Tab-separated table of C-alpha atoms and ligand atoms in Angstrom:
chain	number	residue	atom	x	y	z
A	1	MET	CA	0.026	-0.128	0.033
A	2	TRP	CA	2.851	2.748	1.270
A	3	GLU	CA	4.882	1.943	-2.069
A	4	VAL	CA	1.338	2.319	-4.017
A	5	LEU	CA	0.938	5.230	-2.933
A	6	VAL	CA	4.330	6.548	-3.135
A	7	ASN	CA	4.461	6.438	-6.477
A	8	LYS	CA	1.320	7.754	-7.251
A	9	LEU	CA	2.257	10.839	-5.783
A	10	LYS	CA	5.601	10.437	-7.605
A	11	GLU	CA	3.356	10.504	-11.010
A	12	VAL	CA	1.367	13.436	-10.074
A	13	PHE	CA	4.525	15.603	-9.013
A	14	GLN	CA	6.425	14.259	-11.806
A	15	ASN	CA	2.714	15.375	-14.705
A	16	ALA	CA	2.236	18.483	-12.676
A	17	ASP	CA	2.536	21.802	-14.096
A	18	ALA	CA	2.618	23.372	-10.725
A	19	ILE	CA	3.910	22.351	-7.221
A	20	ILE	CA	2.304	24.547	-4.285
A	21	VAL	CA	4.311	22.985	-1.392
A	22	GLY	CA	2.386	24.034	2.136
A	23	ALA	CA	5.059	23.214	5.253
A	24	GLY	CA	4.402	22.237	8.644
A	25	ALA	CA	6.256	21.216	12.036
A	26	GLY	CA	5.713	17.997	10.791
A	27	LEU	CA	8.944	18.816	8.070
A	28	SER	CA	11.700	20.168	10.903
A	29	SER	CA	10.686	17.843	13.209
A	30	SER	CA	11.473	15.290	10.308
A	31	ALA	CA	14.810	17.377	9.401
A	32	GLY	CA	15.753	16.555	13.263
A	33	TYR	CA	14.263	19.378	15.147
A	34	ASP	CA	12.962	17.414	18.142
A	35	PHE	CA	12.127	19.724	20.157
A	36	GLY	CA	11.234	17.373	23.487
A	37	GLY	CA	12.924	13.895	24.743
A	38	GLU	CA	16.383	13.993	24.591
A	39	ARG	CA	17.108	16.464	22.548
A	40	LEU	CA	15.403	18.832	24.880
A	41	GLN	CA	17.518	16.532	27.961
A	42	LYS	CA	20.947	17.446	25.806
A	43	TYR	CA	20.818	21.493	25.321
A	44	PHE	CA	18.338	21.716	28.288
A	45	GLY	CA	19.287	19.585	30.925
A	46	ASP	CA	19.658	21.993	33.299
A	47	PHE	CA	16.641	24.878	33.149
A	48	VAL	CA	14.101	20.773	32.629
A	49	GLU	CA	15.538	20.235	36.233
A	50	LYS	CA	14.403	23.778	37.305
A	51	TYR	CA	11.052	23.800	35.080
A	52	GLY	CA	10.617	20.672	34.115
A	53	MET	CA	9.280	22.079	31.170
A	54	LYS	CA	8.435	19.205	28.294
A	55	ASP	CA	9.051	20.424	24.969
A	56	MET	CA	11.542	23.402	24.190
A	57	TYR	CA	8.983	25.559	22.740
A	58	THR	CA	6.194	25.440	25.670
A	59	GLY	CA	9.869	26.105	27.292
A	60	CYS	CA	10.158	29.527	27.049
A	61	PHE	CA	7.093	30.412	28.778
A	62	ALA	CA	8.184	29.269	31.775
A	63	ASP	CA	7.946	31.455	35.090
A	64	PHE	CA	11.502	32.537	34.317
A	65	GLU	CA	13.057	34.163	37.821
A	66	THR	CA	14.946	36.709	35.718
A	67	ASN	CA	15.247	38.394	33.004
A	68	GLU	CA	18.714	37.086	32.463
A	69	GLU	CA	17.555	33.881	33.152
A	70	ARG	CA	14.769	33.916	30.515
A	71	TRP	CA	16.872	35.441	27.243
A	72	ALA	CA	19.529	32.555	28.538
A	73	TYR	CA	16.839	30.373	27.756
A	74	TRP	CA	15.580	31.546	23.842
A	75	SER	CA	18.615	32.519	22.693
A	76	ARG	CA	19.948	29.089	23.395
A	77	TRP	CA	17.090	27.740	22.170
A	78	ALA	CA	16.494	30.385	18.524
A	79	TRP	CA	20.604	29.334	18.180
A	80	ILE	CA	20.444	25.793	18.059
A	81	ASN	CA	17.249	26.042	16.009
A	82	ARG	CA	18.393	29.085	13.731
A	83	TYR	CA	21.621	29.190	13.385
A	84	GLU	CA	23.542	25.583	14.564
A	85	PRO	CA	23.655	23.814	11.214
A	86	ILE	CA	20.737	21.807	10.410
A	87	PRO	CA	20.404	17.991	11.730
A	88	LYS	CA	18.650	16.359	8.455
A	89	ASP	CA	19.277	17.767	4.822
A	90	THR	CA	15.580	16.883	4.436
A	91	HIS	CA	15.182	20.258	3.301
A	92	LYS	CA	17.878	19.664	0.241
A	93	LYS	CA	16.416	16.638	-0.516
A	94	LEU	CA	13.852	17.975	-0.994
A	95	LEU	CA	14.560	21.212	-3.225
A	96	LYS	CA	16.776	18.568	-5.006
A	97	LEU	CA	13.434	16.962	-6.220
A	98	LEU	CA	11.961	20.326	-7.121
A	99	GLU	CA	14.301	21.459	-8.963
A	100	GLY	CA	13.643	21.801	-12.986
A	101	LYS	CA	9.661	21.873	-11.407
A	102	ASP	CA	7.573	24.835	-11.554
A	103	TYR	CA	6.752	25.899	-7.383
A	104	PHE	CA	6.199	27.700	-3.989
A	105	VAL	CA	6.797	26.668	-0.886
A	106	LEU	CA	4.584	28.454	2.023
A	107	THR	CA	5.840	27.319	5.466
A	108	THR	CA	4.169	28.366	8.978
A	109	ASN	CA	8.282	27.212	10.112
A	110	ILE	CA	10.090	29.786	12.037
A	111	ASP	CA	13.130	28.395	11.589
A	112	HIS	CA	14.787	29.585	8.199
A	113	ALA	CA	15.356	26.001	7.459
A	114	PHE	CA	14.211	26.394	3.687
A	115	GLN	CA	16.677	29.150	3.073
A	116	ARG	CA	19.831	27.727	4.474
A	117	ALA	CA	18.987	24.639	2.366
A	118	GLY	CA	19.522	26.845	-0.873
A	119	PHE	CA	15.507	27.499	-1.251
A	120	SER	CA	15.188	31.102	-3.424
A	121	LYS	CA	13.236	33.670	-1.734
A	122	GLU	CA	11.338	33.717	-5.558
A	123	HIS	CA	10.042	30.594	-4.655
A	124	LEU	CA	9.322	30.859	-1.042
A	125	CYS	CA	6.645	32.336	2.244
A	126	TYR	CA	6.798	32.163	5.351
A	127	THR	CA	4.050	33.563	7.216
A	128	GLN	CA	4.701	33.305	10.520
A	129	GLY	CA	8.238	35.409	11.248
A	130	ASP	CA	11.782	33.561	11.799
A	131	PHE	CA	13.398	33.524	15.138
A	132	GLY	CA	16.604	35.291	13.462
A	133	LEU	CA	14.806	38.307	14.174
A	134	PHE	CA	14.132	40.528	16.686
A	135	GLN	CA	11.014	43.058	16.990
A	136	CYS	CA	10.179	46.060	19.149
A	137	SER	CA	7.918	44.636	21.728
A	138	LYS	CA	5.584	46.371	21.832
A	139	PRO	CA	5.526	47.563	18.555
A	140	CYS	CA	6.970	50.776	18.228
A	141	HIS	CA	7.560	50.502	14.403
A	142	THR	CA	7.653	47.747	11.844
A	143	ASP	CA	11.221	47.516	11.441
A	144	THR	CA	12.645	43.883	12.642
A	145	TYR	CA	16.337	43.255	12.823
A	146	ASP	CA	18.778	40.648	12.188
A	147	ASN	CA	20.103	38.797	15.851
A	148	TYR	CA	22.634	36.396	15.095
A	149	ALA	CA	25.808	38.578	16.909
A	150	THR	CA	23.461	39.557	20.133
A	151	LEU	CA	22.465	35.574	20.359
A	152	GLN	CA	26.004	34.910	19.462
A	153	LYS	CA	27.124	36.707	22.448
A	154	MET	CA	24.503	35.715	24.452
A	155	VAL	CA	25.573	32.184	23.876
A	156	ARG	CA	28.671	32.623	24.226
A	157	GLU	CA	28.837	34.628	27.912
A	158	GLU	CA	25.837	32.673	29.283
A	159	LYS	CA	26.856	31.330	32.779
A	160	ASN	CA	25.033	29.385	35.472
A	161	MET	CA	21.344	29.694	32.441
A	162	SER	CA	21.876	33.441	33.019
A	163	VAL	CA	23.504	36.439	29.892
A	164	PRO	CA	25.038	39.487	31.235
A	165	THR	CA	22.255	41.972	31.816
A	166	GLU	CA	23.975	44.840	29.064
A	167	LEU	CA	23.407	41.839	26.063
A	168	ILE	CA	19.578	42.157	26.426
A	169	PRO	CA	17.995	43.619	23.157
A	170	HIS	CA	16.782	46.983	23.130
A	171	CYS	CA	15.037	49.027	20.629
A	172	PRO	CA	15.997	51.672	18.816
A	173	ARG	CA	13.424	53.512	19.003
A	174	CYS	CA	11.553	53.616	22.267
A	175	GLY	CA	14.543	51.737	24.387
A	176	ARG	CA	11.738	48.711	25.142
A	177	GLU	CA	12.620	45.323	25.100
A	178	MET	CA	13.337	43.477	21.949
A	179	ASP	CA	11.487	40.727	21.277
A	180	PHE	CA	11.444	37.463	18.853
A	181	ASN	CA	9.762	38.311	15.241
A	182	LEU	CA	7.001	35.330	16.188
A	183	PHE	CA	3.473	35.469	15.785
A	184	TRP	CA	3.223	34.287	19.125
A	185	ASP	CA	0.710	36.539	19.895
A	186	ASP	CA	-0.885	39.849	18.107
A	187	THR	CA	2.301	42.423	19.034
A	188	PHE	CA	3.715	40.211	15.207
A	189	ILE	CA	5.685	42.941	13.558
A	190	ARG	CA	4.377	41.803	9.742
A	191	ASP	CA	7.344	43.796	7.809
A	192	LYS	CA	8.408	44.999	4.388
A	193	GLY	CA	10.018	41.705	3.538
A	194	TRP	CA	7.001	39.649	4.922
A	195	HIS	CA	4.407	41.974	3.118
A	196	ILE	CA	6.994	41.213	0.007
A	197	ALA	CA	6.783	37.519	0.074
A	198	HIS	CA	3.163	37.754	1.106
A	199	LYS	CA	2.491	39.263	-2.808
A	200	ARG	CA	4.696	36.783	-4.326
A	201	TYR	CA	2.718	33.613	-3.051
A	202	THR	CA	-0.987	35.171	-3.252
A	203	ASP	CA	0.507	36.539	-7.341
A	204	TYR	CA	1.872	32.487	-7.478
A	205	ILE	CA	-1.491	30.634	-6.405
A	206	GLU	CA	-3.969	33.504	-8.979
A	207	GLN	CA	-1.445	32.395	-11.904
A	208	HIS	CA	-1.951	28.677	-11.083
A	209	LYS	CA	-5.671	28.391	-10.537
A	210	ASN	CA	-6.070	25.767	-13.358
A	211	GLY	CA	-4.465	23.048	-14.838
A	212	LYS	CA	-2.356	20.166	-13.051
A	213	VAL	CA	-1.695	21.362	-9.349
A	214	LEU	CA	-0.203	18.980	-7.181
A	215	TYR	CA	-0.851	21.240	-3.804
A	216	LEU	CA	1.675	19.515	-1.769
A	217	GLU	CA	0.927	19.800	2.368
A	218	LEU	CA	4.254	18.149	4.463
A	219	GLY	CA	3.631	17.802	8.055
A	220	VAL	CA	0.891	20.303	8.316
A	221	GLY	CA	-1.118	19.811	11.720
A	222	PHE	CA	-3.765	21.520	13.141
A	223	ASN	CA	-2.132	24.449	14.853
A	224	SER	CA	-2.942	26.903	12.604
A	225	PRO	CA	-4.992	25.581	9.774
A	226	GLY	CA	-6.486	28.659	8.332
A	227	VAL	CA	-2.543	29.386	6.734
A	228	ILE	CA	-2.177	25.576	4.736
A	229	LYS	CA	-4.961	23.224	5.216
A	230	ILE	CA	-8.046	25.154	4.635
A	231	PRO	CA	-6.646	27.073	1.879
A	232	PHE	CA	-5.341	24.013	0.086
A	233	TRP	CA	-8.772	22.343	0.440
A	234	ASN	CA	-10.149	24.995	-0.957
A	235	MET	CA	-8.284	25.747	-3.822
A	236	ALA	CA	-7.711	22.162	-4.061
A	237	ALA	CA	-11.562	21.658	-4.284
A	238	GLU	CA	-11.988	24.447	-7.320
A	239	ASN	CA	-9.991	23.068	-9.382
A	240	PRO	CA	-11.058	19.824	-11.318
A	241	ASP	CA	-7.589	18.639	-12.764
A	242	ALA	CA	-5.739	19.178	-9.476
A	243	VAL	CA	-4.401	16.896	-6.497
A	244	PHE	CA	-4.266	17.256	-2.725
A	245	ALA	CA	-1.368	14.944	-1.276
A	246	SER	CA	-0.210	15.604	2.790
A	247	VAL	CA	2.897	13.519	3.928
A	248	ASN	CA	3.040	13.559	8.025
A	249	LEU	CA	3.783	10.789	10.450
A	250	THR	CA	0.480	11.672	12.706
A	251	LEU	CA	-2.802	12.337	11.200
A	252	PRO	CA	-2.371	13.611	7.347
A	253	CYS	CA	-5.757	13.779	6.120
A	254	TYR	CA	-8.254	15.078	3.665
A	255	PRO	CA	-11.849	16.249	3.043
A	256	GLU	CA	-14.711	14.127	1.788
A	257	ILE	CA	-14.796	16.550	-1.090
A	258	LEU	CA	-11.012	15.685	-2.369
A	259	GLU	CA	-12.222	11.456	-2.252
A	260	HIS	CA	-10.579	10.526	-5.207
A	261	ARG	CA	-8.214	13.888	-5.766
A	262	SER	CA	-6.125	12.540	-2.609
A	263	ILE	CA	-2.951	11.014	-1.675
A	264	VAL	CA	-1.808	10.746	2.178
A	265	ILE	CA	0.960	8.853	3.024
A	266	GLN	CA	1.153	8.791	7.361
A	267	ASP	CA	5.139	8.415	6.918
A	268	ASP	CA	8.206	10.236	8.518
A	269	ILE	CA	8.580	13.399	5.422
A	270	ASP	CA	11.954	12.480	4.901
A	271	HIS	CA	11.746	8.932	4.013
A	272	VAL	CA	8.980	10.049	1.838
A	273	ILE	CA	11.465	12.418	0.025
A	274	GLU	CA	14.150	10.132	-0.800
A	275	ASN	CA	12.295	7.999	-2.167
A	276	LEU	CA	11.141	10.306	-4.359
A	277	ILE	CA	13.801	12.085	-5.833
B	301	LIG	ZN1	10.252	50.148	20.435
């Protein structure tokens, strides 16, 4: 059954006029970004012992004793998941698979992994921020700031789960503390780059409403279905020549209306991509 589905997806992939990829958290975890288990222990054993966090992401919202400790956690979290090499070459394999195709990628992932794997921004739209960027925590303006140098210093100078106070970043305009440019509440800033990327995406889907379009979901769960899942279902439903495909370790699914035009594979994305190349 697995082989039949992968071969079917391969065939649709090869014959598609356009491939629109929607990438969610499952793709990042397939590429080795596991936020729990051994990796959590390896990088955050000290914090886990003190605060008992169950995964790296929710750990960000722990009730840290001091601000310096909070930034020690945050900088370590962002550094290992955003700047250190991606654990596996899943994104590179995907890029190889898409080579020579007409394609576009929409992602909710914040790890910049597509760009780091060599995807050109002309093919990309990232919707929920990037933890490689800072913004004003109570946005007084809409610029974002590269945080590589600041985080590198924090990670290097962290001692006893605490960063030096003077490294905590402040807004150059209003002096408030900075925050990551992440869609974790309504203070999220959509900067110039965000708007340009969204225009690229809306132009692309507008130009590919018809024809053999493959809507390919990779690791998209139900956390924010309004960004990828539901729009993909709707667009596929409106185009009788389109196919919807979903690859995910957990709960890949399709709506009834797409029953005869869906391919759903419950498996590790990295493994499936390897078999599609
Ligand atoms: Zn400000």
